[in-house]
CSV table of N, CA and C in Angstrom, one decimal:
chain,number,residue,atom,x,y,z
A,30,UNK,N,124.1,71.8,121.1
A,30,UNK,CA,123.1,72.2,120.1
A,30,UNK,C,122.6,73.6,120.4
A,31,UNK,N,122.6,73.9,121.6
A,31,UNK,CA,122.0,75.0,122.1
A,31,UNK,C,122.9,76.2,121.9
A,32,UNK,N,123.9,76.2,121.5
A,32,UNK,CA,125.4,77.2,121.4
A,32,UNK,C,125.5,77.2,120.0
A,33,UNK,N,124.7,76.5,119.2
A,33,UNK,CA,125.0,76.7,117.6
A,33,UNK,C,124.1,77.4,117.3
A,34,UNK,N,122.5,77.0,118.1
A,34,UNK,CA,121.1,77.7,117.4
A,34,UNK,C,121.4,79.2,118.0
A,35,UNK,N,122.0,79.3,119.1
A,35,UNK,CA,122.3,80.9,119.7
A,35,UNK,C,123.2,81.8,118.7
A,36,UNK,N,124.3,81.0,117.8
A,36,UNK,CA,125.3,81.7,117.1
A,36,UNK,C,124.5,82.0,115.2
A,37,UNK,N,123.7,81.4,115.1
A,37,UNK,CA,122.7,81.3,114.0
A,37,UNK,C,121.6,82.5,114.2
A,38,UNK,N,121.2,82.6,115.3
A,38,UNK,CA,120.4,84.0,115.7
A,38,UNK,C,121.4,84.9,115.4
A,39,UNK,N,122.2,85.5,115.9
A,39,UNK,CA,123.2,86.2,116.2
A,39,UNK,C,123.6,86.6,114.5
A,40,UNK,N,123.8,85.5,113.9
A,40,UNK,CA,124.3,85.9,112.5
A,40,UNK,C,123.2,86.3,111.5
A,41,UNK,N,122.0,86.0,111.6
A,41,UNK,CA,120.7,86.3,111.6
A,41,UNK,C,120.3,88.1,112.0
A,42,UNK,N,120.6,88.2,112.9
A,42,UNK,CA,120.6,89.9,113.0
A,42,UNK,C,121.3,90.9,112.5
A,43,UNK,N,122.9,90.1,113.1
A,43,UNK,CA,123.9,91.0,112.0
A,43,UNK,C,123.4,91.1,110.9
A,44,UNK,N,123.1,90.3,109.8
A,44,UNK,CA,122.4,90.3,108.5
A,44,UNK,C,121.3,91.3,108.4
A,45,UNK,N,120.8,91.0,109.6
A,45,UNK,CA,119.9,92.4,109.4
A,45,UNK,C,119.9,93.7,109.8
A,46,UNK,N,120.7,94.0,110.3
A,46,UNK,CA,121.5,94.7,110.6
A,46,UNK,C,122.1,95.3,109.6
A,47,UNK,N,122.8,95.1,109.0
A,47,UNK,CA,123.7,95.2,107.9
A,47,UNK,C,122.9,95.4,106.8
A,48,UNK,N,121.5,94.9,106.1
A,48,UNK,CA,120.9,95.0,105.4
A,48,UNK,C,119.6,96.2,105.3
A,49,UNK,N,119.4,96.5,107.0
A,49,UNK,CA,118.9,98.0,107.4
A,49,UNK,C,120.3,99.2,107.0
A,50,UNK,N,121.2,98.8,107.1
A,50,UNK,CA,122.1,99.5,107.7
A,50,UNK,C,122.5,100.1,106.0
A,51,UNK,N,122.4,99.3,105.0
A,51,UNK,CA,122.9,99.8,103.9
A,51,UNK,C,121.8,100.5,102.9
A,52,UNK,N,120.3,99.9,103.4
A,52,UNK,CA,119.2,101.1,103.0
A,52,UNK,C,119.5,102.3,103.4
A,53,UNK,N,119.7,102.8,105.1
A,53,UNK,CA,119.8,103.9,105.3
A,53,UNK,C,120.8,104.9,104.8
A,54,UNK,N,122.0,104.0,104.5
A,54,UNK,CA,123.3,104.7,103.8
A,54,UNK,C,122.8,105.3,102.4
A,55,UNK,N,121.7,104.6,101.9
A,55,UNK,CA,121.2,104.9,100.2
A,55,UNK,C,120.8,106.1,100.5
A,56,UNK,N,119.7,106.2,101.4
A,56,UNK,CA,118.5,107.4,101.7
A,56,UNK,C,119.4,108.4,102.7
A,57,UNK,N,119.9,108.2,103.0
A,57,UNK,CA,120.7,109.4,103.5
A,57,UNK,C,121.9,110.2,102.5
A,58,UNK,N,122.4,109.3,101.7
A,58,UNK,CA,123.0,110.1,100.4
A,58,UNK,C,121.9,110.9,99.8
A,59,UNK,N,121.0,110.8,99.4
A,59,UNK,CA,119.9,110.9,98.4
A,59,UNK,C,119.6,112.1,99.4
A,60,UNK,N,119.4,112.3,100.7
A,60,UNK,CA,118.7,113.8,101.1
A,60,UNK,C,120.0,114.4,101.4
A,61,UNK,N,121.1,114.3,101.4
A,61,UNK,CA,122.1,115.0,101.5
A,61,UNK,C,122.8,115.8,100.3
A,62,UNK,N,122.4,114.8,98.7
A,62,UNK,CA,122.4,115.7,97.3
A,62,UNK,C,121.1,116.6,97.3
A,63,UNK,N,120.0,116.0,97.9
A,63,UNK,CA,118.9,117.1,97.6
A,63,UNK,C,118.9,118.3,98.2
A,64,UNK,N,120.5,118.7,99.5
A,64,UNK,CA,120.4,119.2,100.3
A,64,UNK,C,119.7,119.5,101.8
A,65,UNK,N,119.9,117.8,102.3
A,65,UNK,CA,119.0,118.1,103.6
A,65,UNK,C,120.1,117.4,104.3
A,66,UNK,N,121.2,117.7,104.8
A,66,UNK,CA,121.6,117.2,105.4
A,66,UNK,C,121.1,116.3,106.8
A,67,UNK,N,121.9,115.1,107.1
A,67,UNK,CA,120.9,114.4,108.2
A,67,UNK,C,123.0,114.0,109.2
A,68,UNK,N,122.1,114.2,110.7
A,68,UNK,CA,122.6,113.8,111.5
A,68,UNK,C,122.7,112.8,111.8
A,69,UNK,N,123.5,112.3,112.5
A,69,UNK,CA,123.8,110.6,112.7
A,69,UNK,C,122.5,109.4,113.0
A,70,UNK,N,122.6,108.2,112.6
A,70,UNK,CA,121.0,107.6,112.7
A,70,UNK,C,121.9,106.5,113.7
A,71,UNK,N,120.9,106.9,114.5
A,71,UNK,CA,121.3,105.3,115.5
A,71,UNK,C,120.5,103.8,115.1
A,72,UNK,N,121.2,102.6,115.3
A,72,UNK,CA,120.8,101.8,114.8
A,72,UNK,C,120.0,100.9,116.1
A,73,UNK,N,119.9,100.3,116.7
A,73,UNK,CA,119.6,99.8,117.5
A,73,UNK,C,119.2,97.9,117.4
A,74,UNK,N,119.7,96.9,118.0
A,74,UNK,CA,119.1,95.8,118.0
A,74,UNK,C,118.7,95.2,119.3
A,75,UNK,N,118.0,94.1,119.3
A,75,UNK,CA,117.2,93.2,120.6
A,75,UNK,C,118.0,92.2,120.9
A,76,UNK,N,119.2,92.0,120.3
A,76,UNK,CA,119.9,90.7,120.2
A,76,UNK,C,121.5,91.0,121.2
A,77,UNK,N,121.4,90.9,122.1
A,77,UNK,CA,122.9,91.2,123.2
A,77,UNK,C,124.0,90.6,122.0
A,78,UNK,N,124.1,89.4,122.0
A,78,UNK,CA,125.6,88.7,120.9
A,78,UNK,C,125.4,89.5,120.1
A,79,UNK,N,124.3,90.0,119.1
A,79,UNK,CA,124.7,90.4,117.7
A,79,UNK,C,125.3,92.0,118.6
A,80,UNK,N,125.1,92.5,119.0
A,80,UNK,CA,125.8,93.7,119.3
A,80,UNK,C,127.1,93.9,120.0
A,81,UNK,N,126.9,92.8,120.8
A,81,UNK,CA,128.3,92.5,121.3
A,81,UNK,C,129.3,92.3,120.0
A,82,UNK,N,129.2,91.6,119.1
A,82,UNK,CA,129.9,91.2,117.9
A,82,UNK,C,130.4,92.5,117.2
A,83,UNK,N,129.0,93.5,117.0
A,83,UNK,CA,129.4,94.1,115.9
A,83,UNK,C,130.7,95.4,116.9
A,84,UNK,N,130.1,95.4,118.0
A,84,UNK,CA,130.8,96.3,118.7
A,84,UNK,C,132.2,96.1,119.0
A,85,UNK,N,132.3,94.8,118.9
A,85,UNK,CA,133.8,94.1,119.3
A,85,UNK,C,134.0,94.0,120.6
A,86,UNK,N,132.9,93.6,121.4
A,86,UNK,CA,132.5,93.4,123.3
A,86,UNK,C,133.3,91.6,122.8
A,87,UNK,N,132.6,90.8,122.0
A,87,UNK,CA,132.5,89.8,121.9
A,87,UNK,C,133.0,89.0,120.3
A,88,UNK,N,133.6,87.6,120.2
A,88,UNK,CA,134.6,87.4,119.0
A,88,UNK,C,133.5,86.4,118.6
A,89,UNK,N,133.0,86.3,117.6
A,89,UNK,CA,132.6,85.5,116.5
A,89,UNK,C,133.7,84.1,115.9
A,90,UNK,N,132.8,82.9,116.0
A,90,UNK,CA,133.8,82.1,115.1
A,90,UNK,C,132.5,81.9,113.8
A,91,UNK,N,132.7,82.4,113.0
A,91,UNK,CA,131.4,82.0,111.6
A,91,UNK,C,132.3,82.6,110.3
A,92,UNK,N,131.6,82.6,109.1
A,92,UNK,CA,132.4,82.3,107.9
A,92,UNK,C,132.8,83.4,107.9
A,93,UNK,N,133.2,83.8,106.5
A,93,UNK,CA,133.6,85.2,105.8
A,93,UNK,C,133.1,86.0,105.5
A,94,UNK,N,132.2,85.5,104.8
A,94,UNK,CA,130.9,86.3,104.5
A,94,UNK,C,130.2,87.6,105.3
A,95,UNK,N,130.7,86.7,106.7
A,95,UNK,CA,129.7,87.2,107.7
A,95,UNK,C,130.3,88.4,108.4
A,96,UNK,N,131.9,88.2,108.1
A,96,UNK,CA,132.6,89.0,108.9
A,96,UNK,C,133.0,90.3,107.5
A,97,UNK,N,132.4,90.1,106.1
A,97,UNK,CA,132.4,91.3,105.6
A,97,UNK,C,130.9,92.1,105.7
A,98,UNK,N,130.3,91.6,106.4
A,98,UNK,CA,129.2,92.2,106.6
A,98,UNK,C,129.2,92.9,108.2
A,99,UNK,N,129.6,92.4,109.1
A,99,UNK,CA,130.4,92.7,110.3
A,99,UNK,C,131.2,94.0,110.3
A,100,UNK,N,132.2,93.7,109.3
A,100,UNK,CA,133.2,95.1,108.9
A,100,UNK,C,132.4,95.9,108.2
A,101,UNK,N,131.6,95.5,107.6
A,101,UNK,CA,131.3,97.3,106.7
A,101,UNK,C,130.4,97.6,107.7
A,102,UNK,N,129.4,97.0,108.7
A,102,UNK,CA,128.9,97.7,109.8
A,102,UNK,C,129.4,98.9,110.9
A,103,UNK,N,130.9,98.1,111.5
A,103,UNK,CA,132.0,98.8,112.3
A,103,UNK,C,132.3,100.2,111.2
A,104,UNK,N,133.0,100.0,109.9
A,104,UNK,CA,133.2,101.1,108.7
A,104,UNK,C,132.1,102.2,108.8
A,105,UNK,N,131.6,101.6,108.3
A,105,UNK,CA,130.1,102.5,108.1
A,105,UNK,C,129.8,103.3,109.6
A,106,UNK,N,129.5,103.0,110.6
A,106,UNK,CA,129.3,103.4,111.4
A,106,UNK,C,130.3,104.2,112.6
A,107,UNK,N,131.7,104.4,112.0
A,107,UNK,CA,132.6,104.8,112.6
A,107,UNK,C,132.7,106.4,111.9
C-alpha cells in the first residue's frame, strides 16, 4: 500500500511540475515578443522520485497521460 501512495505523490508533482512548467513557457514567450529576452528558468522540486522520473534517474510504471506530461517536461526543458 505504501509503494502505491509513494507513486501517487510522485505523479502528483510531475503534474505540477508540468503545469508550473507550461505557465512559464506562456510568460516567457510574451517578454521575449516584447523584447526582453530571458535566460534559462530553473525549475526545482522537493519530491526525489518525481525528479528522478522526469530526469530519467528512475522508470515510472503509470498511465499515458502521465508520460505525455513527463515528455513535454524532458522537451521543453532540453
Amino acid at each position: 500500500v505504501i509503494h502505491n501512495v509513494m507513486g501517487y505523490a510522485a505523479k502528483a508533482k510531475v503534474i505540477g511540475i508540468f503545469m508550473n512548467a507550461k505557465e512559464v513557457v506562456a510568460i516567457r514567450k510574451c517578454l521575449t515578443n516584447l523584447g526582453h529576452p530571458q535566460g534559462p528558468t530553473d525549475i526545482t522540486t522537493d519530491n526525489s522520485t518525481s525528479c528522478g522520473i522526469v530526469t530519467g534517474e528512475m522508470k515510472q510504471k503509470m498511465a499515458k497521460a502521465f508520460d505525455m506530461r513527463k515528455d513535454w517536461i524532458i522537451n521543453c526543458c532540453n
